[in-house]
Amino acid sequence: MKVSILTPAFLSLDDKERNFAFQLGHSLVNQGVEVVLFTFTKALEISSSLLSEGEITLEGLTIKKYQPKVFRIIGMMPQLYSSKLIKDIFQEHPDIVHIYGFSQFLLLFTLLRKLKTPVVLSPPKIHESVQDTFFSFIKKIFKMVIQFISKKVSYFIVDNPIDKNTLMNLGVQTEKIASIPHNIDYEKMASIKRREEDLILSVGRYAPNKGFHNLIAAARQILNAFPRIRFYLVGTIFDKEYHKFLLKKIEGFEDQIYLTGPLEEAKLLNLFSRAKLFVFPSINDTSGLVNIEAMAAGIPIIATKVEGTSLFIQDGVNGILIPPDSVPALVNSILELWKNKEKRNLLIKKGRERAKKFYWQNYSQEIIKIYKDCLMK
């Protein structure tokens, strides 16, 4: 089977461990599928072996990257430079084209109009796109676009039930939607050598919906009783004003609560190895994949009961679920689990068993089933 995967967005391969398109392509190659990953460089990006235009092979996966050539402006959409990409996809003669993300509608329409091979589409958090559309007439246009796309696409692949329901509400046929949760590199996370310390870890974007402000409020209360505990809140700065707000909230506790910003992989894995608890305080979230990584690493989890956690955490079995946006619930659950080693060990055992099911190999096997079904139609 020959598959072309297209990620029509500016994509950096520096962080390939968290690059879903790369992980999928790499896993497919390991199972004997011939894959070419098509992507773009960032506008005005400094060239390097991974980031410059051209073809490279990385861990057995062929990657073709395209440099913006017309408007060299950061943020311009890549369909403005896509004629060579489309030509190259056709020259590959793939059995399946898998498009990862589709916010670049012009590129998508061009491909769907010209391609004769089956197309699989993985839209990114489509429910958020609908929520962000305030005007009713724009929502109607968006619905018409989705319905047009659905006539040309063999399958939509989503990773959560909310996106599935959103697509159905937009008129996509149920039999064209496959819900397959994203996966992790289980073997890498499970091989982390644990050396448990008085450390609580949380990972996510610095954005209001991630609930870091609630965790900081809980940490300040907990530190009054357990001053030796250290809280590490790791994340990218998605919202600068919110980041400033968080920095204000930790004033006086800078030696006990750390806003690290983004960390390179080695430093992040070091924190995973030392953490006694992992806390996921999101107010709303449809992903929560980092919880699976924590499970695989052998860290007991306390998470808010949101869409992204309810899929894989069973309260009291492989993790602790609490109401979102509740500081008292955070404080109580952290203190109770901190004192109960037997409970922590049980959550670690069951958590690792659950995390195994989200290994990339399992995910790619489900994707291959979708590809084969497309070819049989």
GROMACS .gro file of C-alpha atoms in nm:
model
  377
    1MET     CA    1   0.000   0.000   0.000
    2LYS     CA    2   0.127   0.348  -0.090
    3VAL     CA    3   0.007   0.645   0.114
    4SER     CA    4   0.068   1.018   0.082
    5ILE     CA    5   0.014   1.210   0.405
    6LEU     CA    6  -0.032   1.585   0.368
    7THR     CA    7  -0.017   1.831   0.657
    8PRO     CA    8  -0.121   2.161   0.495
    9ALA     CA    9   0.024   2.386   0.762
   10PHE     CA   10   0.366   2.521   0.850
   11LEU     CA   11   0.513   2.230   1.041
   12SER     CA   12   0.835   2.203   1.236
   13LEU     CA   13   0.993   1.862   1.267
   14ASP     CA   14   1.215   1.969   1.556
   15ASP     CA   15   0.951   1.837   1.795
   16LYS     CA   16   0.876   1.521   1.599
   17GLU     CA   17   0.781   1.330   1.914
   18ARG     CA   18   0.467   1.545   1.941
   19ASN     CA   19   0.409   1.574   1.568
   20PHE     CA   20   0.109   1.350   1.505
   21ALA     CA   21   0.154   1.337   1.127
   22PHE     CA   22   0.516   1.229   1.164
   23GLN     CA   23   0.433   0.969   1.431
   24LEU     CA   24   0.156   0.823   1.217
   25GLY     CA   25   0.375   0.809   0.906
   26HIS     CA   26   0.665   0.657   1.098
   27SER     CA   27   0.441   0.391   1.253
   28LEU     CA   28   0.287   0.305   0.914
   29VAL     CA   29   0.635   0.262   0.764
   30ASN     CA   30   0.724   0.023   1.046
   31GLN     CA   31   0.426  -0.190   0.941
   32GLY     CA   32   0.531  -0.211   0.579
   33VAL     CA   33   0.329   0.077   0.432
   34GLU     CA   34   0.508   0.298   0.179
   35VAL     CA   35   0.458   0.656   0.302
   36VAL     CA   36   0.558   1.003   0.185
   37LEU     CA   37   0.485   1.292   0.421
   38PHE     CA   38   0.421   1.627   0.249
   39THR     CA   39   0.449   1.944   0.456
   40PHE     CA   40   0.568   2.305   0.450
   41THR     CA   41   0.853   2.501   0.599
   42LYS     CA   42   0.771   2.813   0.796
   43ALA     CA   43   0.792   3.144   0.615
   44LEU     CA   44   1.128   3.317   0.669
   45GLU     CA   45   1.250   3.007   0.852
   46ILE     CA   46   1.621   2.958   0.909
   47SER     CA   47   1.735   2.661   0.702
   48SER     CA   48   1.857   2.343   0.865
   49SER     CA   49   1.864   1.978   0.772
   50LEU     CA   50   1.514   1.931   0.915
   51LEU     CA   51   1.354   2.263   0.830
   52SER     CA   52   1.472   2.359   0.482
   53GLU     CA   53   1.291   2.288   0.158
   54GLY     CA   54   1.352   1.957  -0.011
   55GLU     CA   55   1.334   1.584   0.054
   56ILE     CA   56   1.478   1.410   0.357
   57THR     CA   57   1.446   1.066   0.513
   58LEU     CA   58   1.397   1.068   0.888
   59GLU     CA   59   1.378   0.738   1.078
   60GLY     CA   60   1.274   0.559   0.759
   61LEU     CA   61   1.001   0.809   0.665
   62THR     CA   62   1.034   1.011   0.344
   63ILE     CA   63   0.946   1.376   0.403
   64LYS     CA   64   0.902   1.642   0.135
   65LYS     CA   65   0.894   2.001   0.255
   66TYR     CA   66   0.800   2.308   0.053
   67GLN     CA   67   0.926   2.661   0.100
   68PRO     CA   68   0.689   2.959   0.058
   69LYS     CA   69   0.778   3.125  -0.272
   70VAL     CA   70   0.531   3.407  -0.337
   71PHE     CA   71   0.444   3.608  -0.027
   72ARG     CA   72   0.728   3.559   0.221
   73ILE     CA   73   0.517   3.674   0.515
   74ILE     CA   74   0.485   3.485   0.840
   75GLY     CA   75   0.133   3.347   0.876
   76MET     CA   76   0.043   3.341   0.505
   77MET     CA   77  -0.141   3.020   0.421
   78PRO     CA   78   0.057   2.754   0.232
   79GLN     CA   79  -0.199   2.696  -0.044
   80LEU     CA   80  -0.058   3.013  -0.202
   81TYR     CA   81   0.254   2.814  -0.285
   82SER     CA   82   0.110   2.468  -0.343
   83SER     CA   83   0.125   2.408  -0.720
   84LYS     CA   84   0.450   2.210  -0.698
   85LEU     CA   85   0.320   2.014  -0.400
   86ILE     CA   86   0.006   1.908  -0.588
   87LYS     CA   87   0.213   1.804  -0.888
   88ASP     CA   88   0.446   1.599  -0.669
   89ILE     CA   89   0.157   1.422  -0.497
   90PHE     CA   90   0.024   1.313  -0.836
   91GLN     CA   91   0.368   1.187  -0.938
   92GLU     CA   92   0.374   0.962  -0.631
   93HIS     CA   93   0.065   0.774  -0.759
   94PRO     CA   94  -0.056   0.697  -0.404
   95ASP     CA   95  -0.329   0.447  -0.325
   96ILE     CA   96  -0.454   0.673  -0.045
   97VAL     CA   97  -0.412   1.044   0.030
   98HIS     CA   98  -0.447   1.126   0.399
   99ILE     CA   99  -0.489   1.497   0.471
  100TYR     CA  100  -0.404   1.597   0.827
  101GLY     CA  101  -0.585   1.922   0.896
  102PHE     CA  102  -0.784   2.121   0.642
  103SER     CA  103  -0.799   2.488   0.741
  104GLN     CA  104  -0.637   2.568   0.404
  105PHE     CA  105  -0.955   2.529   0.200
  106LEU     CA  106  -0.812   2.635  -0.138
  107LEU     CA  107  -0.550   2.361  -0.123
  108LEU     CA  108  -0.808   2.110  -0.006
  109PHE     CA  109  -1.054   2.199  -0.281
  110THR     CA  110  -0.782   2.175  -0.546
  111LEU     CA  111  -0.678   1.831  -0.427
  112LEU     CA  112  -1.034   1.700  -0.400
  113ARG     CA  113  -1.117   1.829  -0.747
  114LYS     CA  114  -0.816   1.664  -0.911
  115LEU     CA  115  -0.755   1.348  -0.711
  116LYS     CA  116  -0.906   1.022  -0.828
  117THR     CA  117  -0.767   0.818  -0.539
  118PRO     CA  118  -0.954   0.782  -0.205
  119VAL     CA  119  -0.903   1.069   0.039
  120VAL     CA  120  -0.902   1.038   0.419
  121LEU     CA  121  -0.934   1.362   0.615
  122SER     CA  122  -0.833   1.425   0.978
  123PRO     CA  123  -0.983   1.766   1.069
  124PRO     CA  124  -0.827   1.942   1.369
  125LYS     CA  125  -1.079   2.001   1.651
  126ILE     CA  126  -1.361   2.094   1.418
  127HIS     CA  127  -1.598   2.173   1.705
  128GLU     CA  128  -1.371   2.465   1.798
  129SER     CA  129  -1.394   2.599   1.444
  130VAL     CA  130  -1.772   2.595   1.469
  131GLN     CA  131  -1.772   2.759   1.813
  132ASP     CA  132  -1.539   3.035   1.692
  133THR     CA  133  -1.779   3.122   1.409
  134PHE     CA  134  -2.012   3.382   1.560
  135PHE     CA  135  -2.221   3.487   1.260
  136SER     CA  136  -2.501   3.258   1.150
  137PHE     CA  137  -2.448   3.317   0.779
  138ILE     CA  138  -2.080   3.216   0.815
  139LYS     CA  139  -2.190   2.900   0.996
  140LYS     CA  140  -2.421   2.824   0.704
  141ILE     CA  141  -2.135   2.867   0.459
  142PHE     CA  142  -1.913   2.649   0.677
  143LYS     CA  143  -2.182   2.379   0.678
  144MET     CA  144  -2.208   2.397   0.300
  145VAL     CA  145  -1.830   2.363   0.271
  146ILE     CA  146  -1.826   2.056   0.496
  147GLN     CA  147  -2.109   1.897   0.301
  148PHE     CA  148  -1.924   1.957  -0.028
  149ILE     CA  149  -1.606   1.812   0.117
  150SER     CA  150  -1.790   1.508   0.253
  151LYS     CA  151  -1.897   1.415  -0.102
  152LYS     CA  152  -1.534   1.387  -0.205
  153VAL     CA  153  -1.384   1.238   0.112
  154SER     CA  154  -1.402   0.865   0.185
  155TYR     CA  155  -1.352   0.899   0.563
  156PHE     CA  156  -1.325   1.166   0.829
  157ILE     CA  157  -1.104   1.056   1.119
  158VAL     CA  158  -1.151   1.233   1.453
  159ASP     CA  159  -1.001   1.163   1.794
  160ASN     CA  160  -1.293   1.252   2.021
  161PRO     CA  161  -1.674   1.209   2.028
  162ILE     CA  162  -1.742   1.584   2.028
  163ASP     CA  163  -1.586   1.627   1.684
  164LYS     CA  164  -1.781   1.324   1.562
  165ASN     CA  165  -2.108   1.476   1.679
  166THR     CA  166  -2.011   1.811   1.527
  167LEU     CA  167  -1.952   1.652   1.187
  168MET     CA  168  -2.282   1.468   1.208
  169ASN     CA  169  -2.461   1.794   1.293
  170LEU     CA  170  -2.296   1.952   0.990
  171GLY     CA  171  -2.446   1.686   0.767
  172VAL     CA  172  -2.167   1.430   0.732
  173GLN     CA  173  -2.292   1.072   0.707
  174THR     CA  174  -2.221   0.868   1.020
  175GLU     CA  175  -2.067   0.583   0.822
  176LYS     CA  176  -1.806   0.825   0.689
  177ILE     CA  177  -1.678   0.917   1.037
  178ALA     CA  178  -1.423   0.708   1.227
  179SER     CA  179  -1.339   0.802   1.587
  180ILE     CA  180  -0.988   0.687   1.680
  181PRO     CA  181  -0.814   0.848   1.981
  182HIS     CA  182  -0.457   0.967   1.925
  183ASN     CA  183  -0.171   0.766   2.066
  184ILE     CA  184   0.169   0.797   2.230
  185ASP     CA  185   0.510   0.633   2.218
  186TYR     CA  186   0.438   0.393   2.501
  187GLU     CA  187   0.773   0.217   2.497
  188LYS     CA  188   0.967   0.540   2.536
  189MET     CA  189   0.753   0.666   2.825
  190ALA     CA  190   0.735   0.326   2.998
  191SER     CA  191   1.114   0.292   2.987
  192ILE     CA  192   1.165   0.605   3.198
  193LYS     CA  193   1.348   0.511   3.518
  194ARG     CA  194   1.143   0.632   3.814
  195ARG     CA  195   1.310   0.808   4.106
  196GLU     CA  196   1.013   0.955   4.285
  197GLU     CA  197   1.059   1.289   4.462
  198ASP     CA  198   0.835   1.541   4.636
  199LEU     CA  199   0.737   1.683   4.299
  200ILE     CA  200   0.401   1.745   4.130
  201LEU     CA  201   0.400   1.786   3.753
  202SER     CA  202   0.152   1.941   3.512
  203VAL     CA  203   0.199   1.990   3.137
  204GLY     CA  204  -0.005   2.194   2.888
  205ARG     CA  205  -0.033   2.527   2.711
  206TYR     CA  206  -0.044   2.846   2.914
  207ALA     CA  207  -0.402   2.920   2.817
  208PRO     CA  208  -0.706   2.991   3.039
  209ASN     CA  209  -0.886   2.667   2.951
  210LYS     CA  210  -0.592   2.464   3.086
  211GLY     CA  211  -0.675   2.572   3.442
  212PHE     CA  212  -0.320   2.638   3.564
  213HIS     CA  213  -0.451   2.925   3.775
  214ASN     CA  214  -0.658   2.676   3.974
  215LEU     CA  215  -0.358   2.448   4.024
  216ILE     CA  216  -0.151   2.743   4.148
  217ALA     CA  217  -0.427   2.839   4.391
  218ALA     CA  218  -0.437   2.479   4.517
  219ALA     CA  219  -0.057   2.464   4.537
  220ARG     CA  220  -0.040   2.773   4.757
  221GLN     CA  221  -0.276   2.608   5.006
  222ILE     CA  222  -0.093   2.275   4.997
  223LEU     CA  223   0.248   2.437   5.045
  224ASN     CA  224   0.135   2.586   5.374
  225ALA     CA  225   0.116   2.230   5.510
  226PHE     CA  226   0.383   2.062   5.293
  227PRO     CA  227   0.646   2.327   5.211
  228ARG     CA  228   0.891   2.069   5.070
  229ILE     CA  229   0.670   1.987   4.771
  230ARG     CA  230   0.770   2.142   4.439
  231PHE     CA  231   0.517   2.214   4.162
  232TYR     CA  232   0.636   2.223   3.800
  233LEU     CA  233   0.395   2.369   3.544
  234VAL     CA  234   0.542   2.305   3.199
  235GLY     CA  235   0.393   2.460   2.889
  236THR     CA  236   0.420   2.675   2.580
  237ILE     CA  237   0.316   3.040   2.610
  238PHE     CA  238  -0.005   3.034   2.408
  239ASP     CA  239  -0.163   3.340   2.575
  240LYS     CA  240   0.089   3.606   2.685
  241GLU     CA  241  -0.157   3.789   2.910
  242TYR     CA  242  -0.254   3.466   3.082
  243HIS     CA  243   0.113   3.382   3.129
  244LYS     CA  244   0.167   3.719   3.298
  245PHE     CA  245  -0.137   3.647   3.515
  246LEU     CA  246   0.014   3.312   3.622
  247LEU     CA  247   0.348   3.475   3.704
  248LYS     CA  248   0.162   3.720   3.927
  249LYS     CA  249  -0.016   3.434   4.106
  250ILE     CA  250   0.308   3.257   4.202
  251GLU     CA  251   0.465   3.567   4.359
  252GLY     CA  252   0.615   3.469   4.695
  253PHE     CA  253   0.626   3.102   4.591
  254GLU     CA  254   0.882   3.123   4.309
  255ASP     CA  255   1.106   2.866   4.484
  256GLN     CA  256   0.821   2.616   4.516
  257ILE     CA  257   0.603   2.673   4.207
  258TYR     CA  258   0.787   2.681   3.874
  259LEU     CA  259   0.647   2.806   3.544
  260THR     CA  260   0.917   2.653   3.328
  261GLY     CA  261   0.788   2.745   2.984
  262PRO     CA  262   0.852   2.487   2.709
  263LEU     CA  263   1.127   2.234   2.782
  264GLU     CA  264   1.344   2.024   2.556
  265GLU     CA  265   1.258   1.656   2.562
  266ALA     CA  266   1.541   1.544   2.792
  267LYS     CA  267   1.446   1.793   3.063
  268LEU     CA  268   1.076   1.710   3.035
  269LEU     CA  269   1.142   1.336   3.061
  270ASN     CA  270   1.356   1.409   3.367
  271LEU     CA  271   1.053   1.568   3.534
  272PHE     CA  272   0.838   1.270   3.435
  273SER     CA  273   1.091   1.042   3.605
  274ARG     CA  274   1.084   1.241   3.931
  275ALA     CA  275   0.716   1.332   3.965
  276LYS     CA  276   0.518   1.175   4.246
  277LEU     CA  277   0.186   1.296   4.103
  278PHE     CA  278   0.068   1.428   3.769
  279VAL     CA  279  -0.214   1.685   3.772
  280PHE     CA  280  -0.425   1.784   3.471
  281PRO     CA  281  -0.640   2.081   3.582
  282SER     CA  282  -0.809   2.173   3.250
  283ILE     CA  283  -1.145   2.349   3.264
  284ASN     CA  284  -1.233   2.217   2.918
  285ASP     CA  285  -1.020   2.005   2.689
  286THR     CA  286  -1.082   1.751   2.412
  287SER     CA  287  -0.732   1.601   2.398
  288GLY     CA  288  -0.551   1.539   2.726
  289LEU     CA  289  -0.302   1.307   2.556
  290VAL     CA  290  -0.033   1.405   2.806
  291ASN     CA  291  -0.227   1.208   3.070
  292ILE     CA  292  -0.163   0.890   2.871
  293GLU     CA  293   0.208   0.976   2.864
  294ALA     CA  294   0.203   1.019   3.242
  295MET     CA  295   0.025   0.683   3.281
  296ALA     CA  296   0.285   0.514   3.063
  297ALA     CA  297   0.563   0.675   3.267
  298GLY     CA  298   0.417   0.528   3.586
  299ILE     CA  299   0.283   0.846   3.748
  300PRO     CA  300  -0.056   0.844   3.927
  301ILE     CA  301  -0.291   1.101   3.775
  302ILE     CA  302  -0.540   1.351   3.910
  303ALA     CA  303  -0.740   1.507   3.626
  304THR     CA  304  -1.051   1.711   3.580
  305LYS     CA  305  -1.347   1.532   3.428
  306VAL     CA  306  -1.355   1.688   3.080
  307GLU     CA  307  -1.397   1.545   2.731
  308GLY     CA  308  -1.026   1.475   2.686
  309THR     CA  309  -0.995   1.269   3.005
  310SER     CA  310  -1.326   1.083   3.023
  311LEU     CA  311  -1.222   0.879   2.718
  312PHE     CA  312  -0.946   0.694   2.896
  313ILE     CA  313  -0.956   0.761   3.272
  314GLN     CA  314  -1.187   0.557   3.492
  315ASP     CA  315  -1.224   0.735   3.824
  316GLY     CA  316  -1.059   0.547   4.108
  317VAL     CA  317  -0.926   0.273   3.878
  318ASN     CA  318  -0.650   0.421   3.662
  319GLY     CA  319  -0.672   0.781   3.776
  320ILE     CA  320  -0.865   1.026   3.991
  321LEU     CA  321  -1.128   1.246   3.823
  322ILE     CA  322  -1.250   1.565   3.986
  323PRO     CA  323  -1.491   1.842   3.880
  324PRO     CA  324  -1.333   2.107   3.656
  325ASP     CA  325  -1.268   2.458   3.788
  326SER     CA  326  -1.272   2.347   4.154
  327VAL     CA  327  -0.975   2.447   4.372
  328PRO     CA  328  -1.108   2.261   4.682
  329ALA     CA  329  -1.138   1.939   4.481
  330LEU     CA  330  -0.780   1.982   4.361
  331VAL     CA  331  -0.650   2.040   4.712
  332ASN     CA  332  -0.838   1.746   4.864
  333SER     CA  333  -0.752   1.496   4.590
  334ILE     CA  334  -0.382   1.590   4.587
  335LEU     CA  335  -0.351   1.563   4.966
  336GLU     CA  336  -0.541   1.234   4.984
  337LEU     CA  337  -0.339   1.068   4.710
  338TRP     CA  338  -0.011   1.215   4.838
  339LYS     CA  339  -0.061   1.034   5.170
  340ASN     CA  340  -0.188   0.704   5.022
  341LYS     CA  341   0.102   0.507   4.871
  342GLU     CA  342  -0.108   0.193   4.825
  343LYS     CA  343  -0.360   0.385   4.616
  344ARG     CA  344  -0.084   0.547   4.411
  345ASN     CA  345   0.067   0.207   4.331
  346LEU     CA  346  -0.271   0.072   4.219
  347LEU     CA  347  -0.328   0.372   3.991
  348ILE     CA  348   0.022   0.329   3.844
  349LYS     CA  349  -0.042  -0.038   3.761
  350LYS     CA  350  -0.384   0.018   3.603
  351GLY     CA  351  -0.267   0.337   3.432
  352ARG     CA  352   0.014   0.160   3.250
  353GLU     CA  353  -0.225  -0.114   3.138
  354ARG     CA  354  -0.456   0.151   2.994
  355ALA     CA  355  -0.172   0.345   2.829
  356LYS     CA  356  -0.058   0.039   2.635
  357LYS     CA  357  -0.380   0.054   2.435
  358PHE     CA  358  -0.289   0.400   2.310
  359TYR     CA  359   0.050   0.301   2.166
  360TRP     CA  360   0.112   0.437   1.814
  361GLN     CA  361   0.126   0.088   1.668
  362ASN     CA  362  -0.234   0.025   1.771
  363TYR     CA  363  -0.343   0.361   1.630
  364SER     CA  364  -0.177   0.301   1.293
  365GLN     CA  365  -0.331  -0.047   1.273
  366GLU     CA  366  -0.675   0.113   1.308
  367ILE     CA  367  -0.581   0.365   1.037
  368ILE     CA  368  -0.469   0.085   0.804
  369LYS     CA  369  -0.813  -0.076   0.848
  370ILE     CA  370  -0.967   0.253   0.732
  371TYR     CA  371  -0.733   0.268   0.432
  372LYS     CA  372  -0.819  -0.090   0.329
  373ASP     CA  373  -1.189  -0.018   0.361
  374CYS     CA  374  -1.145   0.285   0.131
  375LEU     CA  375  -0.975   0.070  -0.133
  376MET     CA  376  -1.251  -0.191  -0.119
  377LYS     CA  377  -1.529   0.059  -0.187
   0.00000   0.00000   0.00000
